[in-house]
Structure formats: C-alpha cells, structure tokens
XYZ file of C-alpha atoms in Angstrom:
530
model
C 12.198 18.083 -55.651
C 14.449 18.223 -58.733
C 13.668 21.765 -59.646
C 15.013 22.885 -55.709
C 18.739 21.637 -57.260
C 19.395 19.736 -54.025
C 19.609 22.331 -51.731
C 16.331 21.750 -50.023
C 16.605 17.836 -50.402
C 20.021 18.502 -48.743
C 18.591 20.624 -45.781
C 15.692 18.046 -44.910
C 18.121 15.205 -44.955
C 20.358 16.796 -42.634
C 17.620 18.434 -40.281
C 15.381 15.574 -40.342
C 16.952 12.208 -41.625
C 17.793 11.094 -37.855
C 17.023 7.073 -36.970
C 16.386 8.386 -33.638
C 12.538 7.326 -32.332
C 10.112 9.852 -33.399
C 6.865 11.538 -34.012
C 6.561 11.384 -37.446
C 4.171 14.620 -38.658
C 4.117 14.054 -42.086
C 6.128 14.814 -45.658
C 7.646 18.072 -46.408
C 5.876 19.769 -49.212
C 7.610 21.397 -52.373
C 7.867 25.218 -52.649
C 4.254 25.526 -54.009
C 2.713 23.516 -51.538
C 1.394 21.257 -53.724
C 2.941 17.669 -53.428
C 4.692 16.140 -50.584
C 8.142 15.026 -51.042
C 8.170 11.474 -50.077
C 11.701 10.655 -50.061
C 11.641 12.489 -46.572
C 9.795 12.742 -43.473
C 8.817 15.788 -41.185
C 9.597 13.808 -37.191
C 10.348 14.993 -33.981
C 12.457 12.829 -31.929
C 10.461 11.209 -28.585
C 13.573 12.732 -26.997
C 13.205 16.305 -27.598
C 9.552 16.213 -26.594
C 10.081 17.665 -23.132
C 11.511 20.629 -24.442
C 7.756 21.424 -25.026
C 6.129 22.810 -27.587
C 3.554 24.660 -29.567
C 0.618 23.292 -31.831
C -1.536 27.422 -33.348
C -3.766 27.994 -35.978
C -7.545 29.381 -37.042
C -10.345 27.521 -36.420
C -10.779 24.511 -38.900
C -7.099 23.866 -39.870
C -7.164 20.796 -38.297
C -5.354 21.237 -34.903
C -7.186 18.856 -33.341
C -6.130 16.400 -35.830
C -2.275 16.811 -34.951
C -2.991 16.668 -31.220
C -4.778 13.084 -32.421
C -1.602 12.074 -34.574
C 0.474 12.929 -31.305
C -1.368 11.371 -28.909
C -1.446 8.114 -31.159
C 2.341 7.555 -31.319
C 3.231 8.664 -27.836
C 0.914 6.344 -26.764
C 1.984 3.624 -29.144
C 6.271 4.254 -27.824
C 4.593 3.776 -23.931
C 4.379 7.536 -23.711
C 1.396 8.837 -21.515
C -0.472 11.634 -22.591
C -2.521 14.155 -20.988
C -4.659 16.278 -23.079
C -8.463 18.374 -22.851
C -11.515 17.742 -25.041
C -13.504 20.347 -25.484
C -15.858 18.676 -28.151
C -15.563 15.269 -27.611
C -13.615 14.551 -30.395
C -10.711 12.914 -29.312
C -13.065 10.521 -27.179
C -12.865 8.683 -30.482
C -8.915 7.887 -29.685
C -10.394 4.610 -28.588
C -11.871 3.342 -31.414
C -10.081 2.239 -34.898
C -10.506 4.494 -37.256
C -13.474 3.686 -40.295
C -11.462 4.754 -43.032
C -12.770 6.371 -46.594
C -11.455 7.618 -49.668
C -10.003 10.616 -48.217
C -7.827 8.680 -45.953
C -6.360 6.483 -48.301
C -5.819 9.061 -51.036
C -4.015 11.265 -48.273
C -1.861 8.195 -47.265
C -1.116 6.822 -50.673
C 0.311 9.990 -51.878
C 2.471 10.181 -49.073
C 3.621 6.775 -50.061
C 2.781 5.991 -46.084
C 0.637 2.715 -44.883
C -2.262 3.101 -42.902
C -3.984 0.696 -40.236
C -6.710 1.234 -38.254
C -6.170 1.275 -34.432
C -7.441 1.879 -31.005
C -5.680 2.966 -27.804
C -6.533 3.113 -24.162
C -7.824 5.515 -23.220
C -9.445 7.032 -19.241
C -12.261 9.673 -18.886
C -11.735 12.622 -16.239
C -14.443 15.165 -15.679
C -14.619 18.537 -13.753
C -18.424 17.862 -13.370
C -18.256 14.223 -12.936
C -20.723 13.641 -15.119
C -18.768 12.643 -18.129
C -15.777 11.066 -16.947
C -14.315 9.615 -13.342
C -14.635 12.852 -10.959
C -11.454 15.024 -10.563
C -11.595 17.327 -7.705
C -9.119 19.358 -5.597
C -9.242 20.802 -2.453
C -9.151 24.741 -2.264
C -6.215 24.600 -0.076
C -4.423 22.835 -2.758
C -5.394 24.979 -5.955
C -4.296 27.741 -4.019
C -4.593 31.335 -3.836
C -3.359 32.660 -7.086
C -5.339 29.948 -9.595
C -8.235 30.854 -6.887
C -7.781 34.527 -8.330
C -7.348 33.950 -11.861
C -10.960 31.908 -11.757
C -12.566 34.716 -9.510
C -10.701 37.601 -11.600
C -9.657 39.331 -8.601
C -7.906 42.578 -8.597
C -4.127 42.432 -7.539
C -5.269 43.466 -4.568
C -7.641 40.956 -3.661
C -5.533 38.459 -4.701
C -2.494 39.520 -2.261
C -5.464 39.111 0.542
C -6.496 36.091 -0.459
C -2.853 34.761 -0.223
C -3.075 36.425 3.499
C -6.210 34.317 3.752
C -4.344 31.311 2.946
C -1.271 31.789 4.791
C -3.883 32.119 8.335
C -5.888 29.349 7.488
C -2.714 27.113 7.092
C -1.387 28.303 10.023
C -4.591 28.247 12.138
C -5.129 24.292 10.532
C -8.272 25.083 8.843
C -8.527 23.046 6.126
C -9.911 24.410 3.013
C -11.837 21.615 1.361
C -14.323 23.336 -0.567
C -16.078 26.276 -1.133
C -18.070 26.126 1.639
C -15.220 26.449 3.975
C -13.657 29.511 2.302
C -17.068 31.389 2.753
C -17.251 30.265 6.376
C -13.355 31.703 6.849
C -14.179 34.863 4.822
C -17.596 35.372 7.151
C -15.361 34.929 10.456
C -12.846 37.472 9.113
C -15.495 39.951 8.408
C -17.135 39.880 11.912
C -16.084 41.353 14.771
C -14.511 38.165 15.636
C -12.018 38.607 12.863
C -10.334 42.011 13.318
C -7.813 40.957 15.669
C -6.990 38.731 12.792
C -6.941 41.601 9.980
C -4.681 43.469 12.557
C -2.606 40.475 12.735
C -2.191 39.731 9.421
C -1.098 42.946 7.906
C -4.419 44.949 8.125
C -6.643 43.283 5.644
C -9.873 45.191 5.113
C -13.390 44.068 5.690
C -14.054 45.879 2.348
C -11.973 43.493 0.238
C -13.316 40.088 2.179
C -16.753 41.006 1.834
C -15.636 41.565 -2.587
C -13.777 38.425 -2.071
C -16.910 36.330 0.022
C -19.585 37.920 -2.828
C -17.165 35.985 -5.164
C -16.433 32.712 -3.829
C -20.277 32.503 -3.506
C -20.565 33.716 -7.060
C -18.264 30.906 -8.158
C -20.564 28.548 -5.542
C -23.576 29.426 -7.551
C -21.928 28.758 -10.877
C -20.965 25.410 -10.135
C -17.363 25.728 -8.655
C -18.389 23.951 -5.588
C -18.680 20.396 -7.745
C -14.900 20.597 -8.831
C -13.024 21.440 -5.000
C -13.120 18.933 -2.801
C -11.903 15.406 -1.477
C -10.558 12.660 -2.398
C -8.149 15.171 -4.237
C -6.671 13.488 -7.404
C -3.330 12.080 -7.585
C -1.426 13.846 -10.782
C 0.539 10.136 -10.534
C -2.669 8.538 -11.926
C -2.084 10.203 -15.164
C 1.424 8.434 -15.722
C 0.266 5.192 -16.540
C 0.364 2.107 -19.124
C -1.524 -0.338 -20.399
C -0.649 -3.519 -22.684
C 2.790 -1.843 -23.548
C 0.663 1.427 -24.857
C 0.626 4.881 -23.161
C -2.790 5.927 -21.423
C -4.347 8.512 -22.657
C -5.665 10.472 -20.236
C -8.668 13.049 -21.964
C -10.101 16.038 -19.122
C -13.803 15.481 -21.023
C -15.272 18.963 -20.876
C -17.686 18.979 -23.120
C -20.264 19.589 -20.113
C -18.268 23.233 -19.041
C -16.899 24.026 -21.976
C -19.110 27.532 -21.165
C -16.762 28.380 -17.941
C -13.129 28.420 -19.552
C -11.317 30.324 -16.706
C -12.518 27.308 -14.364
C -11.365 24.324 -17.218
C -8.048 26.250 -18.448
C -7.134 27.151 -14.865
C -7.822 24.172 -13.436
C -5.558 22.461 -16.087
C -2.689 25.036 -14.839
C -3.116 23.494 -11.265
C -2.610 20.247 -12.866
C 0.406 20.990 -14.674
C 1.854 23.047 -11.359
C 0.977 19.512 -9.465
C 2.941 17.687 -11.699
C 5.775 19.839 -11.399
C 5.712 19.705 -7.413
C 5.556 15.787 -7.227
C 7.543 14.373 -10.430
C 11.147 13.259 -9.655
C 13.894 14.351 -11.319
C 14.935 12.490 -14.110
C 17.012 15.060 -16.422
C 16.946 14.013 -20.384
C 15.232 10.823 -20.954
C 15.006 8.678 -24.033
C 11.283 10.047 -24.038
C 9.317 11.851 -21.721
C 7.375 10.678 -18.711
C 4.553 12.370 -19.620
C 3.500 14.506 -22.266
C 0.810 17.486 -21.118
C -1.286 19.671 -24.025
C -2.312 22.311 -22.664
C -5.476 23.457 -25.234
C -7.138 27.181 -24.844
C -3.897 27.975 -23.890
C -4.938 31.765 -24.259
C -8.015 31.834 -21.323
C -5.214 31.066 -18.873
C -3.076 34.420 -20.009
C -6.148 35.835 -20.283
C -6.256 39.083 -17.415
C -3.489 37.041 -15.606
C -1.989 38.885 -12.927
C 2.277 39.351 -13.302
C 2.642 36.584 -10.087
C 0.924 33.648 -12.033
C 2.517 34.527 -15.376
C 5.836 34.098 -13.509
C 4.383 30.977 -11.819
C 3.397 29.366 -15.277
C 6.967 30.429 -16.642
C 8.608 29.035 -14.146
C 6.961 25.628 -14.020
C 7.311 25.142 -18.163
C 11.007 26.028 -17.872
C 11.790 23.565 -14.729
C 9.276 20.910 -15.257
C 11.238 19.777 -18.704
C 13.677 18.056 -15.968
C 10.920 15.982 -14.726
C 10.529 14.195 -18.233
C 7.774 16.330 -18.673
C 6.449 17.771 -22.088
C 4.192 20.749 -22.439
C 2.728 21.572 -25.357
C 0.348 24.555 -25.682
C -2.777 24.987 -28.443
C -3.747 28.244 -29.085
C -4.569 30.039 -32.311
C -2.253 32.554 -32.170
C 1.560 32.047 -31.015
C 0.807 35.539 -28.958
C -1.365 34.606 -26.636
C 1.376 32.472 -25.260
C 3.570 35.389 -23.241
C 7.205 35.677 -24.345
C 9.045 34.624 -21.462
C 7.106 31.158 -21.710
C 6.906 30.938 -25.907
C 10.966 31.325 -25.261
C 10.483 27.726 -23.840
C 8.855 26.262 -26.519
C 11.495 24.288 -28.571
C 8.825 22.424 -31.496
C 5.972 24.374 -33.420
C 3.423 23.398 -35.424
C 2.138 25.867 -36.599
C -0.954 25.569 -39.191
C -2.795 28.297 -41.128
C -3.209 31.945 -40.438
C -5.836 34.344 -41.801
C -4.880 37.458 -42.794
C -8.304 39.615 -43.264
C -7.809 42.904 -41.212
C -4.784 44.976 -40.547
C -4.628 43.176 -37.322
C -4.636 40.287 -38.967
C -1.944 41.234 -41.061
C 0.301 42.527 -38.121
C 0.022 39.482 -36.229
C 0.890 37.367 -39.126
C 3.749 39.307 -40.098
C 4.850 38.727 -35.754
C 4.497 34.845 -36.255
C 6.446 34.556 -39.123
C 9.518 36.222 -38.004
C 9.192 33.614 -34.933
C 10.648 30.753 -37.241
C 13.619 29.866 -38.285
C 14.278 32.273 -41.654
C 14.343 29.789 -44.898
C 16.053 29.956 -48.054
C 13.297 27.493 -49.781
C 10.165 28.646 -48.867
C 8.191 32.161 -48.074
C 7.687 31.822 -44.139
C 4.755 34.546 -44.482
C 2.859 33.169 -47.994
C 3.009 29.509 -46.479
C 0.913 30.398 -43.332
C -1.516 32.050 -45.327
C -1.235 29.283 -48.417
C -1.423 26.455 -46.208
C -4.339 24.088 -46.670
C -6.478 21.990 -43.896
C -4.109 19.221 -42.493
C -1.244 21.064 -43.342
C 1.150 22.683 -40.762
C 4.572 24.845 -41.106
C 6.684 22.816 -38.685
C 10.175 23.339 -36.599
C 11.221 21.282 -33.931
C 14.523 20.261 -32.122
C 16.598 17.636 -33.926
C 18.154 15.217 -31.684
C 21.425 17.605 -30.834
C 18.591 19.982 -29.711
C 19.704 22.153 -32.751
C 16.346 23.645 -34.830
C 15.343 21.899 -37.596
C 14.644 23.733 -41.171
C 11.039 25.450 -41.157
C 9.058 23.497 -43.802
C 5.799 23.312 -44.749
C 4.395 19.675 -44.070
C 1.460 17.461 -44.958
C 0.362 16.327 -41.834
C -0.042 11.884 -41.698
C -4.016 11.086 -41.023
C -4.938 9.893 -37.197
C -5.887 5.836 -37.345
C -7.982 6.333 -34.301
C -11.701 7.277 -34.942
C -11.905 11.452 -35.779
C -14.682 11.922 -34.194
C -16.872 11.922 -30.817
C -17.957 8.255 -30.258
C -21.508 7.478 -28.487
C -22.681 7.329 -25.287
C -22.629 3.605 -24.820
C -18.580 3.995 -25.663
C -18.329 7.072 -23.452
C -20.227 5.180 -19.889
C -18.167 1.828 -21.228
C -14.837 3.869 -21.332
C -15.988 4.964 -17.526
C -16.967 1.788 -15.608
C -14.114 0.413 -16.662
C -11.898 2.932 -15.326
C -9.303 1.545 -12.819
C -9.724 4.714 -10.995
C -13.350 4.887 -10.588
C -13.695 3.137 -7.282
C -11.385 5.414 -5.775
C -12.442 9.005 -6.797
C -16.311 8.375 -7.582
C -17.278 9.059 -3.932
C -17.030 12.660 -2.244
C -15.516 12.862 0.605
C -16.534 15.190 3.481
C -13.865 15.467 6.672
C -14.043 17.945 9.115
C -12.472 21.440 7.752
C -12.268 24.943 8.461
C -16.333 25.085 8.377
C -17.071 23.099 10.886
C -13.984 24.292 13.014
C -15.333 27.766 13.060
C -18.743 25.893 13.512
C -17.644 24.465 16.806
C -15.433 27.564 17.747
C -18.846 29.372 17.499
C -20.386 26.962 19.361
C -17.926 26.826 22.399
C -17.940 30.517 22.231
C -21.388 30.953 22.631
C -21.901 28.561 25.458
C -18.898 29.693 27.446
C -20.822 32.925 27.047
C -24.118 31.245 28.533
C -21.980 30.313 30.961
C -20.220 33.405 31.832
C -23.960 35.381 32.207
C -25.421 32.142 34.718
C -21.702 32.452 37.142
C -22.004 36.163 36.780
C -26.036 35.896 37.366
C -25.098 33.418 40.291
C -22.516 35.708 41.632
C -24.589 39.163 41.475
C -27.712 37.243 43.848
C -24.778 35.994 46.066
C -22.940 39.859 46.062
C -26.617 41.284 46.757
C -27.592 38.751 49.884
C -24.302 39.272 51.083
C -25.420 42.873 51.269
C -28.599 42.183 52.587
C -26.619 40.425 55.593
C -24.575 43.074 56.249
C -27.455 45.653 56.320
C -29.235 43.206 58.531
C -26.524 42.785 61.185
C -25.748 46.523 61.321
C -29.858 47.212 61.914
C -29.374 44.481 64.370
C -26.206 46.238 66.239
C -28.087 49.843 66.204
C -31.816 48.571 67.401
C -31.959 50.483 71.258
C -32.728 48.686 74.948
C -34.195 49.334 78.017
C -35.659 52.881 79.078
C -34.672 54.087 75.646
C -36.723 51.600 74.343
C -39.957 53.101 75.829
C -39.549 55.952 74.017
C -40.717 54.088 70.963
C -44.647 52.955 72.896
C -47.185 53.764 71.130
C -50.217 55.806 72.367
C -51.962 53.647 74.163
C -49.565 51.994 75.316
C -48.483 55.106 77.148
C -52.396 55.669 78.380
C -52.221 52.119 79.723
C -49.362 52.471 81.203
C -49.847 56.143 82.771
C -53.577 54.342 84.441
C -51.753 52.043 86.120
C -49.330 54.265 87.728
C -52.321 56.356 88.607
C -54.120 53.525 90.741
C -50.693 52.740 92.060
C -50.464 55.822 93.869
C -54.057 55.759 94.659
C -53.437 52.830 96.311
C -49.895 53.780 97.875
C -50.866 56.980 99.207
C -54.196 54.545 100.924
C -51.586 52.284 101.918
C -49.189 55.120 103.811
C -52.354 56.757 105.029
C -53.133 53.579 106.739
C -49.469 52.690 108.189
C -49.964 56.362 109.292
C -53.143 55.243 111.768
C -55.195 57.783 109.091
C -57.268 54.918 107.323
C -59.918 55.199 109.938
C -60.529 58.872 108.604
C-alpha cells in the first residue's frame, strides 16, 4: 500500500516472500483492514509446520474454515492430516466445492484462482456409528487420561496409577471397562487387602469412589470406545493418489461428552509420540494433528497430565509431527505448552465485559509488537474469514504480525449427506480390520477363574477335612473299644455281675446238691437204711 511508504511492503517481502513450499493463508490486509494487498501473500512454509501451532477465535469467525484451507493443501503436498469434527462440517472435505458469488468475489479480489476439488478422505468414530470404530484398550489409555475422563481427585488418580502398576504386574489385562470394575471389586473384598498392604496401603474408601465411577462412565457409554482390536496411530499416516489422507474423528454422535472426545484425542496424540521414529526437521511433516476443543482437555487437569501434554508437544516436533491446537481463547492453552506453539492464527476477539477486555489486552501482547498495525484494534476489527497471523519463516525466525484475508476452502463447506457419509465408510481400507470387537480373555475372566478355583479348592478343603474328622472320630471309637475290651473282668469276678435269678437258680442247685451229697455220705456211711 502506497500510503504505508514502503515500510510495510518492505516487512512482508522480507517475512513472507520465501519460494519455499507453503500454506498459503491468504493476502495481508492494509492498515484499515479493508483491502488485501495482492502483491503479497500471508504462507507458512510445509517445513515449519511441526513446530506446531495455534488456530483461536469466537464462535463464527470462521475457524473451521482455516482448519479446511489447511487440511486442503497439506493434503494436496502428500501431507496427512488428522483433525476432529464436531459438526460434520469438514465431512464435506470430500466433495468439490459448489461455488457462488461469494466465493468468486472473495477470490477475485485477492487476484487468486479458484478450482473446485475433492480429497480423500477416512471416517473414525468413538461410537462406531459414524465412522470405522476406534477403540483402545484401558490398559493402553492409561491411568492419568482414565482420570481426566472420570475427574478424579489427585488422590484417586495416584491409586488408580497403583491400580495399574498391579494389574500389569499381576498380567491382567485391562481391555475394557468391565475388567477394571472386576479388578476394583477384587481389591475391595477381603481378598484384596493383602494387595492394598502391598501396594502402598490403598484404601477401600477410594476404590469403592473409583468402582462407582468407572461404572458411571459404563453407564454413559464409555464401555463402546475401550476395547480390542486397539487402533494403530500408523493408520493415520497414509496416502492416496499422491494426496494426503485426511483422517476426520466424526463426533457428531458425542459431541455431548467432551472430556471422553478431547481426552481421547490426547491419547492419540501421546500414541503417536510413543511409536513415530525419529526423523528430526523434514521438508514437511509426517503428520499434521489439530487438536480442536483444545480447552476441555486443560479443563480441571491435574499438574501430572499438564506436564504429560507439555512434554509430548515439545518432543513429538522431532517425529515430523505437527500439533496445532483450536481453542477460542489463546489461554486455555497453559503457558508452558502455548511456549511451543511457533504459528498463530489468530481470528476475532470480542471484547464485551471487563473480562473480555482483560483477556484481549493478554492475547495481544502474545504477538510479535508491529509498527504497521494496532495488534489490539485488529482482533477486535477483524471481520469473518479474516485472521491476525504469525508464523515461523523458513530460518524459524517470526514472521511480521499482519492482519490477513484468509483464501476460501475448494472442498465443499459444509456437512455432506448420509449416502456420502456410509459411501465414505464402506470404502474404508480399514474397515475390515477394526469393524469387529474383539473379546480375549482379560483381567475379568482371570479373577473369574481365580474365584472359581478358589471356591472349589474350598469345597474341597471342607469334603478332606469332613473325610478326615469321620476317620479322627472312628479312630476314637476304636480306641475306646479296645480299652473296654482290655478292662471287661473273667472268671469268679465275673459272677459278681449275675443277675437275680440267676443267683436263685444257681443257689437251688447247690441246695439239692447237698441234699443229695449229704444222702450220698449218709449212705457210704451204712445210714441210708435209717
């Protein structure tokens, strides 16, 4: 613009007039935000992409619309792209664009062609009900995403990592929710306190809080999303024809539980991280991640995930990986991680309450201080399409902070129909391989059979100990027997014990004897004649 003297023609030129491949955003508008300035283009190079980024603004300035424009020209260089749909408007990445008056107006000014254009594009779904299934097992989200979805205390969530750490080592698999309520039932028993002793004194209190909200989570849903065959992050670095897939997490269908979507998204990224070589700087990135909602994950996270999230966007830029977070406000994003976060897009702010105000006032003094334009009156002046925009150059140095007119998506912007949508899905390469649940043994049928064995070696233990009281008491029987046998009298001492009339039997016959004795003397005696 004449009237800037060069200065600001100067600046754009040397911030943005690279040949390296790019992103082109748009034209930089003049310092009333009125007219782009077509002799130069807003771009971000394909290599600085995996120094991540940031895409804010209030509802309706058309950040969906730049995560479209993005996802287009990644996928056009061979660039994969990973990115949630909460409305189902980016379905419509697959089908050329209509056109109208608006578009060509908006591209005609900009002195920029337009052509219609469609790009390939794959269906996941939490649900499985709008998209090929993606499921992990519990085991695998682990313990901390576990307690950001279940909003457990810090407390709870250092058990439930104590949970996790005994089921690993015990090999009970967590598959689903099923088997962490059969673990969290054993612990709770008596069965389990050796265990809580074990394993640093865990209380029954806090399983039973933790049990009553895994089966919360159960009866919300969760148990649809955790399971097997778990999904390989590898499927979402893929191309097709020479173009980038576009991989779109379709949750229109549970876009009422955002701690599950946004957190499960996190165990994505974190997945990614884990099993992505190394590559270092690429030409352009491997993969390139938006991470939308970006504000339910920070949302009541504890200190040990913020650090894990941290952690994973700084390191995972050496895997060729990109993350960009959308959010409407660049504080939601926590500082240690916005630090990370090399290119922002950043479109209009509303400033109607002193809160308002104060948080404006914070994102402005975020960019890159300008001597051409009012950082503050451009995020409040800015219209729909239009973004304030900073991004690395190709020395990784920071571009100037200008106010852009963003270029119009040539993909359909809008949800397409069902027939589209189940189209999109049968054709998926990965259907065949995820579409089925699968159901191995785990930790609930473990403890099933454990249960099982205990009981009958209890059975067991009452018949031998049944078996060996009757033999203890006959063996006493015996004994009593043989020592009545061994006292029982003989002989003249046994007489003693007649009876009555025995005894007047008896005493008869010793009467007639001696009747008959004293006859029988008597007669020897020559009396018997008397």
């Amino acid at each position: 613009m004449e009237s800037d003297g060069g200065t600001l023609d100067a600046d754009l030129r040397a911030g943005y007039g690279f040949d390296d491949e790019a992103v082109i955003l748009g034209r930089p508008l003049d310092a009333a935000l009125q007219s782009p300035l077509n002799d130069h283009f807003v771009q971000v190079p394909l290599r600085m992409l995996n120094k991540h980024g940031l895409v804010a603004g209030a509802t309706g300035t058309g950040k969906t619309k730049t995560l479209q424009v993005f996802a287009e020209q990644l996928s056009r260089a061979g660039v994969p792209v990973f990115l949630a749909d909460l409305k189902g408007d980016l379905t419509g990445l697959a089908v050329p664009g209509p056109g109208n008056e608006h578009i060509d107006a908006r591209m005609s000014g900009m002195d920029l062609p337009w052509q219609a254009e469609s790009f390939p594009v794959e269906l996941l779904s939490i649900s499985g009900r709008s998209g090929t299934p993606l499921r992990v097992p519990v085991s695998s989200f682990g313990p901390l995403l576990l307690a950001k979805v279940m909003e457990c205390s810090d407390t709870q969530e250092s058990v439930l990592q104590v949970i996790f750490k005994y089921a690993d080592e015990s090999q009970l698999a967590l598959l689903d929710l099923v088997d962490l309520i059969e673990l969290l039932k054993f612990l709770a028993s008596d069965d389990g306190r050796e265990v809580q002793a074990t394993y640093g004194g865990m209380s029954t209190q806090t399983i039973n809080v933790l049990l009553r909200k895994t089966m919360e989570l159960q009866t919300q849903g969760g148990d649809t999303f955790f399971g097997e065959p778990e999904f390989d992050v590898e499927d979402l670095v893929r191309t097709q024809d020479g173009k980038g897939v576009i991989t779109i997490l379709n949750l229109v269908d549970v876009q009422t539980k955002p701690r599950i979507f946004s957190t499960f998204m996190m165990w994505l990224l974190a997945e990614i991280y884990e099993t992505s070589p190394e590559v270092g700087d690429p030409d352009k990135p491997r993969l390139v991640f938006f991470f939308d909602e970006a504000h339910l994950l920070f949302n009541g996270a504890s200190k040990t995930l913020r650090s894990s999230v941290e952690l994973t966007v700084r390191m995972i830029r050496s895997k060729g990986v990109g993350v960009f977070f959308v959010t409407q406000q660049p504080r939601d994003v926590p500082e240690d991680v916005l630090a990370q976060l090399g290119n922002r897009v950043q479109h209009a702010l509303r400033a109607y309450t002193p809160q308002d105000q104060k948080a404006l006032k914070a994102t402005a003094a975020t960019f890159p201080v300008s001597a051409h334009y009012d950082v503050q009156e451009a995020l409040t002046g800015l219209g729909t399409g239009e973004a304030l925009v900073t991004v690395l150059g190709p020395k990784g140095r920071p571009t100037p902070t200008v106010p852009t007119r963003l270029v119009a998506p040539v993909s359909q912007m809008d949800t397409v129909d069902e027939a589209t949508v189940q189209r999109l899905i049968e054709g998926s390469p990965l259907l065949a391989r995820y579409a089925q649940r699968l159901d191995r043994e785990s930790a609930a049928e473990i403890l099933a059979k454990r249960a099982e064995e205990k009981a009958a070696a209890a059975v067991e233990h009452a018949r031998s100990q049944e078996e060996a009281d009757a033999l203890a008491r006959r063996e006493k029987e015996l004994v009593a027997e043989q020592q009545r046998t061994r006292r029982a009298p003989t002989g003249r001492r046994a007489s003693n014990r007649d009876t009555a009339t025995e005894r007047m039997v008896k005493n008869a016959a010793a009467s007639v004897g001696r009747e008959v004795g004293r006859s029988l003397i008597r007669g020897i005696l020559g009396n018997l004649g008397r």
